PDB file of N, CA, C and O in Angstrom:
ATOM      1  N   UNK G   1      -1.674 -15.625 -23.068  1.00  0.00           N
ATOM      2  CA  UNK G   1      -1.501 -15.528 -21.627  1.00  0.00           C
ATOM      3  C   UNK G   1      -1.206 -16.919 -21.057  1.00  0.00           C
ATOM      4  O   UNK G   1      -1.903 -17.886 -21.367  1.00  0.00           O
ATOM      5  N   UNK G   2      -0.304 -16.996 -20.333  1.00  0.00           N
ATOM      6  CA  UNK G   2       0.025 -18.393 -19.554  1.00  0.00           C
ATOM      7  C   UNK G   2      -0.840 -18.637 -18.781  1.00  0.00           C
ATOM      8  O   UNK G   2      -1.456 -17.859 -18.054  1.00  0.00           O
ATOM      9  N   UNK G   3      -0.960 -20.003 -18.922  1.00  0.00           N
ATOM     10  CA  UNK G   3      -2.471 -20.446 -17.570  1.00  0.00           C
ATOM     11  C   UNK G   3      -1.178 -21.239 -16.176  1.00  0.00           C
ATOM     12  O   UNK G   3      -0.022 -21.660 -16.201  1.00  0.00           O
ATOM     13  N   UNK G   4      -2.171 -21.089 -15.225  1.00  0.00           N
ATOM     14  CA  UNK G   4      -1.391 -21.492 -13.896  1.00  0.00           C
ATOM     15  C   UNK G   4      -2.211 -22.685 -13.716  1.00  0.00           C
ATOM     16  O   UNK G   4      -3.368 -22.958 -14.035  1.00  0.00           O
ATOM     17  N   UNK G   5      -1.179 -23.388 -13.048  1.00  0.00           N
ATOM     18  CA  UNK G   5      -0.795 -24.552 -12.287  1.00  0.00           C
ATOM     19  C   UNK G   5      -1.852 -24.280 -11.417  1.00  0.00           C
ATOM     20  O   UNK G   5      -2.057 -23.095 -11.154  1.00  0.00           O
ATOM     21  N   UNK G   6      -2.991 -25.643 -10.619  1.00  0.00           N
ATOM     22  CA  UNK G   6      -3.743 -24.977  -9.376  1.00  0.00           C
ATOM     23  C   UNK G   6      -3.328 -24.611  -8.421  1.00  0.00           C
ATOM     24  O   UNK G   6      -3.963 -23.900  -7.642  1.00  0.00           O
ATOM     25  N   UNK G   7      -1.632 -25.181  -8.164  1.00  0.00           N
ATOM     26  CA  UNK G   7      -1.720 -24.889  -6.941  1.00  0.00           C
ATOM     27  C   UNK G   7      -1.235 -22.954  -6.904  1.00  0.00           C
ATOM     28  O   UNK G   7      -1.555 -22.055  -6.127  1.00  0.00           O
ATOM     29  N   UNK G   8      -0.087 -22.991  -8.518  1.00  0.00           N
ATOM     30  CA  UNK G   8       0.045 -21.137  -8.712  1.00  0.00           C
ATOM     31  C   UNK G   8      -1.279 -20.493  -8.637  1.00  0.00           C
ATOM     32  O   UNK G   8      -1.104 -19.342  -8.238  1.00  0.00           O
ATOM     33  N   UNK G   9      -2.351 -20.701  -8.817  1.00  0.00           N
ATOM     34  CA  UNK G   9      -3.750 -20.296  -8.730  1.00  0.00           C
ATOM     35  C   UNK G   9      -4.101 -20.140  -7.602  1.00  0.00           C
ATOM     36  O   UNK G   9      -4.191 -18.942  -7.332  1.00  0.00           O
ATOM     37  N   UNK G  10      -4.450 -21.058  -6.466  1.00  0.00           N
ATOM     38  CA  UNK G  10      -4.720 -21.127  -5.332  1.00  0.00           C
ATOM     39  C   UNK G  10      -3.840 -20.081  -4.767  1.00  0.00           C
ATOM     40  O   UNK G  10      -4.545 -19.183  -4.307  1.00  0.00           O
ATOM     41  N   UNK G  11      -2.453 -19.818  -4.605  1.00  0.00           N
ATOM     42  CA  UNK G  11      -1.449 -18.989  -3.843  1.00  0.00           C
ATOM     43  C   UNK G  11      -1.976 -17.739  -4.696  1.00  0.00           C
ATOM     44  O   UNK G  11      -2.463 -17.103  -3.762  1.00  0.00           O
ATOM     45  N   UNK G  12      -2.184 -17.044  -5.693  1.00  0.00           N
ATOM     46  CA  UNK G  12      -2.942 -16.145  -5.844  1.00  0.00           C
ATOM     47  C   UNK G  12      -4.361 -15.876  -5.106  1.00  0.00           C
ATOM     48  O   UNK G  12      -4.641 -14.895  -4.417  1.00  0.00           O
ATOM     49  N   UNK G  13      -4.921 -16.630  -5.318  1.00  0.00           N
ATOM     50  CA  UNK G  13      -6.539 -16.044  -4.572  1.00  0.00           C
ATOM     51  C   UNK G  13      -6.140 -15.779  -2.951  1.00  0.00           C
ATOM     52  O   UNK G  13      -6.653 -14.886  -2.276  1.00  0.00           O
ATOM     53  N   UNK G  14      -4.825 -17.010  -2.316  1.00  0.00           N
ATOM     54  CA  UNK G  14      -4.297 -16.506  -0.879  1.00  0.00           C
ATOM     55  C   UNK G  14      -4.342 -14.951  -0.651  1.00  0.00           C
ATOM     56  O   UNK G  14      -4.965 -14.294   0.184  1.00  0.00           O
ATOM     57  N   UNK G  15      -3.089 -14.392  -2.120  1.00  0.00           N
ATOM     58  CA  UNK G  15      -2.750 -13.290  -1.481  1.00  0.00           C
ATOM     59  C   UNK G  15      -4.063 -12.470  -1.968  1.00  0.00           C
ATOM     60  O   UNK G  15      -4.190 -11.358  -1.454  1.00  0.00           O
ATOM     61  N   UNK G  16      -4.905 -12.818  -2.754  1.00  0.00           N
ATOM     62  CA  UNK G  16      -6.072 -11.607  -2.976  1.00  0.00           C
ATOM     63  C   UNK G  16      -6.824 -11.461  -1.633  1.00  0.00           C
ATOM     64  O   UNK G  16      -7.367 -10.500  -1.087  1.00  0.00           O
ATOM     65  N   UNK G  17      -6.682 -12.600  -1.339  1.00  0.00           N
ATOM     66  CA  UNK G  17      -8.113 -12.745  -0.180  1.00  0.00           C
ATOM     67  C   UNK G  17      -7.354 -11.561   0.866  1.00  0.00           C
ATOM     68  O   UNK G  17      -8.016 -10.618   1.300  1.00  0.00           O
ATOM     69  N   UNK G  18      -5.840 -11.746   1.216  1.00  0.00           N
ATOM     70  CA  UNK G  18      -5.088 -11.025   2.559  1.00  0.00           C
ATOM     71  C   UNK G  18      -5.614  -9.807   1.932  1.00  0.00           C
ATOM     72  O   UNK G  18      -6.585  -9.287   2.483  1.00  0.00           O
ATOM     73  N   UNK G  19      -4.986  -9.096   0.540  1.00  0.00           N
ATOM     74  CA  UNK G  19      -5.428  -7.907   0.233  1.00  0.00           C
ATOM     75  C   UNK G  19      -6.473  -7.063   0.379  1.00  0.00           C
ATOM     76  O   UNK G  19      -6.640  -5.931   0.834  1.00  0.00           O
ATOM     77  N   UNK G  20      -7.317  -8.138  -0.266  1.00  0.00           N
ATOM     78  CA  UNK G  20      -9.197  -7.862   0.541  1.00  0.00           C
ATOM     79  C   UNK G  20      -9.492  -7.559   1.755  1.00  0.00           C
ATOM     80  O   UNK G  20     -10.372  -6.785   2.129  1.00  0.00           O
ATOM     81  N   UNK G  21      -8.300  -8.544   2.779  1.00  0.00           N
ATOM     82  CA  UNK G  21      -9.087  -8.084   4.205  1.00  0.00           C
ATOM     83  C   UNK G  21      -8.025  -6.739   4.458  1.00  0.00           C
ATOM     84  O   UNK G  21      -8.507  -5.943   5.263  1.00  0.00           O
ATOM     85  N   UNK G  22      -7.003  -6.438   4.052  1.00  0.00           N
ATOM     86  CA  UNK G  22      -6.342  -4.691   4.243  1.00  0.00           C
ATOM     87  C   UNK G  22      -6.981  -3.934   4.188  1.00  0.00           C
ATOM     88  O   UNK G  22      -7.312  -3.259   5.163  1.00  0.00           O
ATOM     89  N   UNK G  23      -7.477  -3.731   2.777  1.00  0.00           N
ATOM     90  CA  UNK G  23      -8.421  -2.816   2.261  1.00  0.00           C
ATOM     91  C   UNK G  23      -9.585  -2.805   2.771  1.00  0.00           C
ATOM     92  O   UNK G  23      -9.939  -1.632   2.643  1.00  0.00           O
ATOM     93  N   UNK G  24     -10.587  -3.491   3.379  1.00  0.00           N
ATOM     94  CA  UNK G  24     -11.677  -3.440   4.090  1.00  0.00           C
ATOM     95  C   UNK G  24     -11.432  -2.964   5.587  1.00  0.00           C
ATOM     96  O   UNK G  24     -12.338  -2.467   6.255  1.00  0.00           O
ATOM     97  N   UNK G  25      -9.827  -3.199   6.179  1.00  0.00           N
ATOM     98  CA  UNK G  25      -9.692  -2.696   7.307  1.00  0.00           C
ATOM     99  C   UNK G  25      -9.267  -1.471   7.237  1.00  0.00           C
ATOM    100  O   UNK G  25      -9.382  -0.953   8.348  1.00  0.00           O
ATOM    101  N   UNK G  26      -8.630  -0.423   6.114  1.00  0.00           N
ATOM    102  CA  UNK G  26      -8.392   0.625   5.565  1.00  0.00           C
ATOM    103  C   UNK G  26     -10.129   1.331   5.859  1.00  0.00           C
ATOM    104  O   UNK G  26     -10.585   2.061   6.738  1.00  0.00           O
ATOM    105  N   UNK G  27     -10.508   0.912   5.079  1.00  0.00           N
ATOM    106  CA  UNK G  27     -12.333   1.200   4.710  1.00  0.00           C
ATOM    107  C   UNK G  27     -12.803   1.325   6.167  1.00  0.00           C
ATOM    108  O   UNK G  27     -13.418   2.350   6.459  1.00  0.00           O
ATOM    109  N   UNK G  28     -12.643   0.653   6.857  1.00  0.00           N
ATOM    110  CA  UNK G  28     -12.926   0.818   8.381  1.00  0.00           C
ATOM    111  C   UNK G  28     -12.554   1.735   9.167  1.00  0.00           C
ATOM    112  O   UNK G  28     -13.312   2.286   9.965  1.00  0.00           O
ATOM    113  N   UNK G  29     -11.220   2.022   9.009  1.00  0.00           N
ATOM    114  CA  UNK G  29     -10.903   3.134   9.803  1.00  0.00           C
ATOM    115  C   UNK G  29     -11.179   4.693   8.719  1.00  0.00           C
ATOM    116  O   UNK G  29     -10.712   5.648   9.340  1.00  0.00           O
ATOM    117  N   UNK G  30     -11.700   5.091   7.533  1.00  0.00           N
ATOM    118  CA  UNK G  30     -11.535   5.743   6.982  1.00  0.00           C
ATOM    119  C   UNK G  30     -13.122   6.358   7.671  1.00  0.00           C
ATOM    120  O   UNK G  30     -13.365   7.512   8.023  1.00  0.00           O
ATOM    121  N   UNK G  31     -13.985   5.227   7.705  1.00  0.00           N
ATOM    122  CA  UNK G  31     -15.360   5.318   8.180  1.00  0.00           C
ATOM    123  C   UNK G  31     -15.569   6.031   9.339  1.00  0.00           C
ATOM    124  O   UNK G  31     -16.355   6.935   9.621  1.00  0.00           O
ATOM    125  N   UNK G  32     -14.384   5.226  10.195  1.00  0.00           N
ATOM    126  CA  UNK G  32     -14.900   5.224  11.770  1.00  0.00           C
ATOM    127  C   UNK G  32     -14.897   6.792  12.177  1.00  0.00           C
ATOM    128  O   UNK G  32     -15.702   7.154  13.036  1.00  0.00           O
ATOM    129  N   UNK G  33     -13.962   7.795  11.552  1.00  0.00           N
ATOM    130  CA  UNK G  33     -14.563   9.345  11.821  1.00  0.00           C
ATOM    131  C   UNK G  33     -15.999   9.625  12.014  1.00  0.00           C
ATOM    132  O   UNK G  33     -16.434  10.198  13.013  1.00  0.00           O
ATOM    133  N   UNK G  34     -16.639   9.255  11.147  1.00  0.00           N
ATOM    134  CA  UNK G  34     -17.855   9.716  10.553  1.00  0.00           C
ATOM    135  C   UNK G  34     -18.823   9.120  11.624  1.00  0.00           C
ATOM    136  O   UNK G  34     -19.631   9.813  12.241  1.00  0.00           O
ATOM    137  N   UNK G  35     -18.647   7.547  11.817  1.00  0.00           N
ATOM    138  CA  UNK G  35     -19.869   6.506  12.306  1.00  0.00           C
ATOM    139  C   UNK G  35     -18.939   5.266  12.633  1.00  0.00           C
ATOM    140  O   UNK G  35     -18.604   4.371  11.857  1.00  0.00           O
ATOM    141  N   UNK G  36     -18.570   5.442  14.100  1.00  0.00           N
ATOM    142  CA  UNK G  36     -17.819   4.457  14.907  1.00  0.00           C
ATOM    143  C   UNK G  36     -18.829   2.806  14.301  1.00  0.00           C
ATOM    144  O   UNK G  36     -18.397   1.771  13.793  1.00  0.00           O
ATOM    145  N   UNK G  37     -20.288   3.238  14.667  1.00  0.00           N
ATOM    146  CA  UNK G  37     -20.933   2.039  14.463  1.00  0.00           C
ATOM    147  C   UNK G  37     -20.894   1.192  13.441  1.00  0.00           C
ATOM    148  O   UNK G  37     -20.853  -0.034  13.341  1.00  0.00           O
ATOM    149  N   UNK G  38     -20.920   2.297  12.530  1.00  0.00           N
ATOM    150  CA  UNK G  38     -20.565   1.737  10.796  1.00  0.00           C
ATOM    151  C   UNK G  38     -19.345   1.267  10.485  1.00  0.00           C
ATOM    152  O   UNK G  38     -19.271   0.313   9.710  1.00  0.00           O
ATOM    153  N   UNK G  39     -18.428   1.723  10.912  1.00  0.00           N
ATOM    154  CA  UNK G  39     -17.417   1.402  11.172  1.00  0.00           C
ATOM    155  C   UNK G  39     -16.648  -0.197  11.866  1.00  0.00           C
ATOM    156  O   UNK G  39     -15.603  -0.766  11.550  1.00  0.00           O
ATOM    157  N   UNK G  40     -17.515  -0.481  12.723  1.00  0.00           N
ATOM    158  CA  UNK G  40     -17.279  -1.699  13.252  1.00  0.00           C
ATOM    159  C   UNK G  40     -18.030  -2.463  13.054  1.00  0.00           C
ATOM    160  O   UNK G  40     -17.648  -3.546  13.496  1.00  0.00           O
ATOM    161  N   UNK G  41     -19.252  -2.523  12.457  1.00  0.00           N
ATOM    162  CA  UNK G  41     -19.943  -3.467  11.466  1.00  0.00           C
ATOM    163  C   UNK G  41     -19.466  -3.849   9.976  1.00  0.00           C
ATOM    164  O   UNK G  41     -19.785  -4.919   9.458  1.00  0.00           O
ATOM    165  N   UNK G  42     -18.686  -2.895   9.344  1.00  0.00           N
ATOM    166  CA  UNK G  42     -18.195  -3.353   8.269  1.00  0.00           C
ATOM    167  C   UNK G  42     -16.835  -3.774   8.750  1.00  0.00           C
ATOM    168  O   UNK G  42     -16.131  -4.156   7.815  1.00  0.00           O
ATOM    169  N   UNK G  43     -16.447  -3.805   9.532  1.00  0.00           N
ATOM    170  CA  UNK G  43     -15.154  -4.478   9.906  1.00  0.00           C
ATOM    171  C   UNK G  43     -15.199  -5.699  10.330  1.00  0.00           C
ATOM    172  O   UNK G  43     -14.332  -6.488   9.955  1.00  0.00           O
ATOM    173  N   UNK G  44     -16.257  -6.118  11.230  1.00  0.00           N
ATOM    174  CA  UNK G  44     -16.479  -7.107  11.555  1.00  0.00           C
ATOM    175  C   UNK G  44     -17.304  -8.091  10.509  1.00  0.00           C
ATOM    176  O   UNK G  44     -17.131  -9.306  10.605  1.00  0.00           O
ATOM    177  N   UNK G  45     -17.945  -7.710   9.797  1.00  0.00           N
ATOM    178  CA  UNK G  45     -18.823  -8.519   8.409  1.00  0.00           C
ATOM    179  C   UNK G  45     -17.927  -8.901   7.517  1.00  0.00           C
ATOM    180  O   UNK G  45     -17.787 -10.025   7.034  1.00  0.00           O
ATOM    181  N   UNK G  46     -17.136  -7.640   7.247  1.00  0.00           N
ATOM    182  CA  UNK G  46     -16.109  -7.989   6.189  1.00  0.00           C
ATOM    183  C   UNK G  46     -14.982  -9.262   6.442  1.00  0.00           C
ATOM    184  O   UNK G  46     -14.655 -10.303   5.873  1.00  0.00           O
ATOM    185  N   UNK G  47     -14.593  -8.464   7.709  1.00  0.00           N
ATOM    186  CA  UNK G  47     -13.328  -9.550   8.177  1.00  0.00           C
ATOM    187  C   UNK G  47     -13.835 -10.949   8.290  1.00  0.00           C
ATOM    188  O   UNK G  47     -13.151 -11.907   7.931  1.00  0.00           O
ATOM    189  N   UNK G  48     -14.930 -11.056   8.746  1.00  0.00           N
ATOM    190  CA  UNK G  48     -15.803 -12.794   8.846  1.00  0.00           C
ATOM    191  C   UNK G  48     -15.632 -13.131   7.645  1.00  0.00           C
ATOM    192  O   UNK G  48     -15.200 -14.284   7.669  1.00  0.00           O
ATOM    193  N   UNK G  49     -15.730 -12.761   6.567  1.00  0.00           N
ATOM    194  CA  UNK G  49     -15.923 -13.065   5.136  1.00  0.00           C
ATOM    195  C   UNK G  49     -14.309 -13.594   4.866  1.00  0.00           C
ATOM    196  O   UNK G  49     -14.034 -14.794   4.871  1.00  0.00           O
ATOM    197  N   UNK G  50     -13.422 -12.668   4.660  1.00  0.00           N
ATOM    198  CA  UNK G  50     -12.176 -12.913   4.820  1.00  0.00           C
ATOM    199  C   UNK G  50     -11.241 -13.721   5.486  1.00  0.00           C
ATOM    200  O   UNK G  50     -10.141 -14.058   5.048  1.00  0.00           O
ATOM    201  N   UNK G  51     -11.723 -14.002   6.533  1.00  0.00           N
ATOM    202  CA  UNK G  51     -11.140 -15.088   7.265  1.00  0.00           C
ATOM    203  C   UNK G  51     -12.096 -16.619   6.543  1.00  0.00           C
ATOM    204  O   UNK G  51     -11.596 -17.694   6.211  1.00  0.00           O
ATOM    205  N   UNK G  52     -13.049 -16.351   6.500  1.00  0.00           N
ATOM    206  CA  UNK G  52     -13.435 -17.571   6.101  1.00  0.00           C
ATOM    207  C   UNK G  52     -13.011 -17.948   4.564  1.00  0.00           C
ATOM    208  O   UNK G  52     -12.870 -19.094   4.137  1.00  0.00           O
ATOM    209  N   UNK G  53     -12.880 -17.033   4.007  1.00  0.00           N
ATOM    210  CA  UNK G  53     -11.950 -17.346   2.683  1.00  0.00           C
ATOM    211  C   UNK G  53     -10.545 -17.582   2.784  1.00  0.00           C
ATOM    212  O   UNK G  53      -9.737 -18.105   2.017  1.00  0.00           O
ATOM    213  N   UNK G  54     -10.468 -17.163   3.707  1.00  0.00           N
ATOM    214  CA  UNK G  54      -9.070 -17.214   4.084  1.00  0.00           C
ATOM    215  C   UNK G  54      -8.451 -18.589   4.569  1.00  0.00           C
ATOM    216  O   UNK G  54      -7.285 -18.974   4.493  1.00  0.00           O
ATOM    217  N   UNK G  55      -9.448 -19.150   5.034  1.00  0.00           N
ATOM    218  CA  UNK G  55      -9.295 -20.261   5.733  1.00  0.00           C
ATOM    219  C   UNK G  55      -9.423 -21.356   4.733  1.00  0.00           C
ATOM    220  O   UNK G  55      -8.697 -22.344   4.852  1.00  0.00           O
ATOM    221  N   UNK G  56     -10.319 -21.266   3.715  1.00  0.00           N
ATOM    222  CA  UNK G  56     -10.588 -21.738   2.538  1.00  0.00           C
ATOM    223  C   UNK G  56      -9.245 -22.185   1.793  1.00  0.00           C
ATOM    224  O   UNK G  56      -8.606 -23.237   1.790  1.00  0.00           O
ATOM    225  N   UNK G  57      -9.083 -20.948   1.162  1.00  0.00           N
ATOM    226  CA  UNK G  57      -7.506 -21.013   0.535  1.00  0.00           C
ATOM    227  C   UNK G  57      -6.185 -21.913   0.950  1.00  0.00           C
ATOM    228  O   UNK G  57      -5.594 -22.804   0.340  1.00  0.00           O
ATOM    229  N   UNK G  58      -5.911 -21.140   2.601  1.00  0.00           N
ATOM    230  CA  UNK G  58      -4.883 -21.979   3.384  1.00  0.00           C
ATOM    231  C   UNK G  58      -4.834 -23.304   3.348  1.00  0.00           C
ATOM    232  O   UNK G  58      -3.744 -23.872   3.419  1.00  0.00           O
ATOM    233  N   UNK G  59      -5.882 -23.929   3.244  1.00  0.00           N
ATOM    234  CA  UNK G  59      -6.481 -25.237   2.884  1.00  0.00           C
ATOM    235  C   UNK G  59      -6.370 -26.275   1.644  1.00  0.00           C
ATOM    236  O   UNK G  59      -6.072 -27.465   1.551  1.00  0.00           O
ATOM    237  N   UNK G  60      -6.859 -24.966   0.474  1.00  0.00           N
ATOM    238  CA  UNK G  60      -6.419 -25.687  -0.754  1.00  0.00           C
ATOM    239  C   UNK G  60      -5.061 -25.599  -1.336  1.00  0.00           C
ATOM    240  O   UNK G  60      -4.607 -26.378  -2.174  1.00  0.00           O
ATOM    241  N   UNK G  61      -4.526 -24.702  -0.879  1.00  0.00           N
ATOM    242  CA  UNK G  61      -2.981 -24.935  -0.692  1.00  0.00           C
ATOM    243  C   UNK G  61      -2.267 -25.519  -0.737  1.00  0.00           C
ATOM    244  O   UNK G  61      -1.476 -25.817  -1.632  1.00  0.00           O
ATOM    245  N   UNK G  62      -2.500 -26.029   0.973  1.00  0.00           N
ATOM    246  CA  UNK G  62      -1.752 -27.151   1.688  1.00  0.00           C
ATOM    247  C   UNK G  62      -2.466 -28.549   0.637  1.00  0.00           C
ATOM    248  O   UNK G  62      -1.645 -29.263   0.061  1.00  0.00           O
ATOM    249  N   UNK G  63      -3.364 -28.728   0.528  1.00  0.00           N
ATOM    250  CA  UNK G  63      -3.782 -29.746  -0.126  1.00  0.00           C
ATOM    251  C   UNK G  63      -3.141 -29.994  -1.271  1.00  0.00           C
ATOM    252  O   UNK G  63      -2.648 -31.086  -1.551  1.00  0.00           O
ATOM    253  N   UNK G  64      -3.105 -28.495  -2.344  1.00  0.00           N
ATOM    254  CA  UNK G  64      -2.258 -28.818  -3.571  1.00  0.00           C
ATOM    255  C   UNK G  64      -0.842 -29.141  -3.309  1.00  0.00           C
ATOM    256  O   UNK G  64      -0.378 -30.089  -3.942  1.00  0.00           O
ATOM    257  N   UNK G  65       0.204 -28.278  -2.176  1.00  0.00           N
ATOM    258  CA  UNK G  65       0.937 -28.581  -2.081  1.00  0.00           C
ATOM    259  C   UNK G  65       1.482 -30.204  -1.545  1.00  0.00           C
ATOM    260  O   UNK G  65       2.684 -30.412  -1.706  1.00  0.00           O
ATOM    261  N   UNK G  66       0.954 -30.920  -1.153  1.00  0.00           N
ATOM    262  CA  UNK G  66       0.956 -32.375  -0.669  1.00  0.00           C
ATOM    263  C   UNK G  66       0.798 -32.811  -2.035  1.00  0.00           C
ATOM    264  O   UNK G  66       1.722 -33.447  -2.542  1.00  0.00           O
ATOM    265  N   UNK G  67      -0.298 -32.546  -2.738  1.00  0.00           N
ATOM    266  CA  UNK G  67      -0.449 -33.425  -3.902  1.00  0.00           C
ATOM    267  C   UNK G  67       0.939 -33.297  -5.053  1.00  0.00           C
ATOM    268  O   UNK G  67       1.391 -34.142  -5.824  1.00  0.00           O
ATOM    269  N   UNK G  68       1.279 -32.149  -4.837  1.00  0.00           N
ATOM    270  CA  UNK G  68       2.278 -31.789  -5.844  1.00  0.00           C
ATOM    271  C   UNK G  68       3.507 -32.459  -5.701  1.00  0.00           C
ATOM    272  O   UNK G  68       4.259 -32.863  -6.588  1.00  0.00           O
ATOM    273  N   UNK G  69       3.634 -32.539  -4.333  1.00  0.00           N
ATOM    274  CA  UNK G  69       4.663 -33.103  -4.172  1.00  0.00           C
ATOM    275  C   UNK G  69       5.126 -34.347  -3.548  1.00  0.00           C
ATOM    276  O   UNK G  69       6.228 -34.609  -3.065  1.00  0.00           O
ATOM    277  N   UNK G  70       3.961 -35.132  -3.662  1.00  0.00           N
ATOM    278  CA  UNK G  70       4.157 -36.954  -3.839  1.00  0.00           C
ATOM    279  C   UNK G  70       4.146 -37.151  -5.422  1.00  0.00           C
ATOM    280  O   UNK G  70       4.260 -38.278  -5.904  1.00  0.00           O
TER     281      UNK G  70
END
């Protein structure tokens, strides 16, 4: 198996993290029939999580990408 570059690494976990927050907002509305409340607590817990990874990533990114390319 080929190993990645950090910064090909990093742009993977990007797009996992976006994927993660779809699917948890999928999960949210699949809920919200049942239990509006439940529903907007796991949307809102989840998405905090996600953005903050999210924010994470965008970060090491940009960082690898600068480094990569001096």
């Amino acid at each position: 198996m080929k190993s990645l570059s950090p910064y090909e690494s990093a742009k993977r976990e990007l797009v996992m993290t976006i994927l993660y927050m779809a699917v948890i907002t999928f999960q949210a509305i699949y809920v919200a029939p049942k239990s509006l409340s439940a529903a907007i607590v796991i949307f809102i817990v989840f998405q905090s999580i996600g953005a903050l990874m999210l924010r994470h990533y965008v970060k090491k990114v940009k960082e690898l990408k600068d480094d990569q390319s001096t």
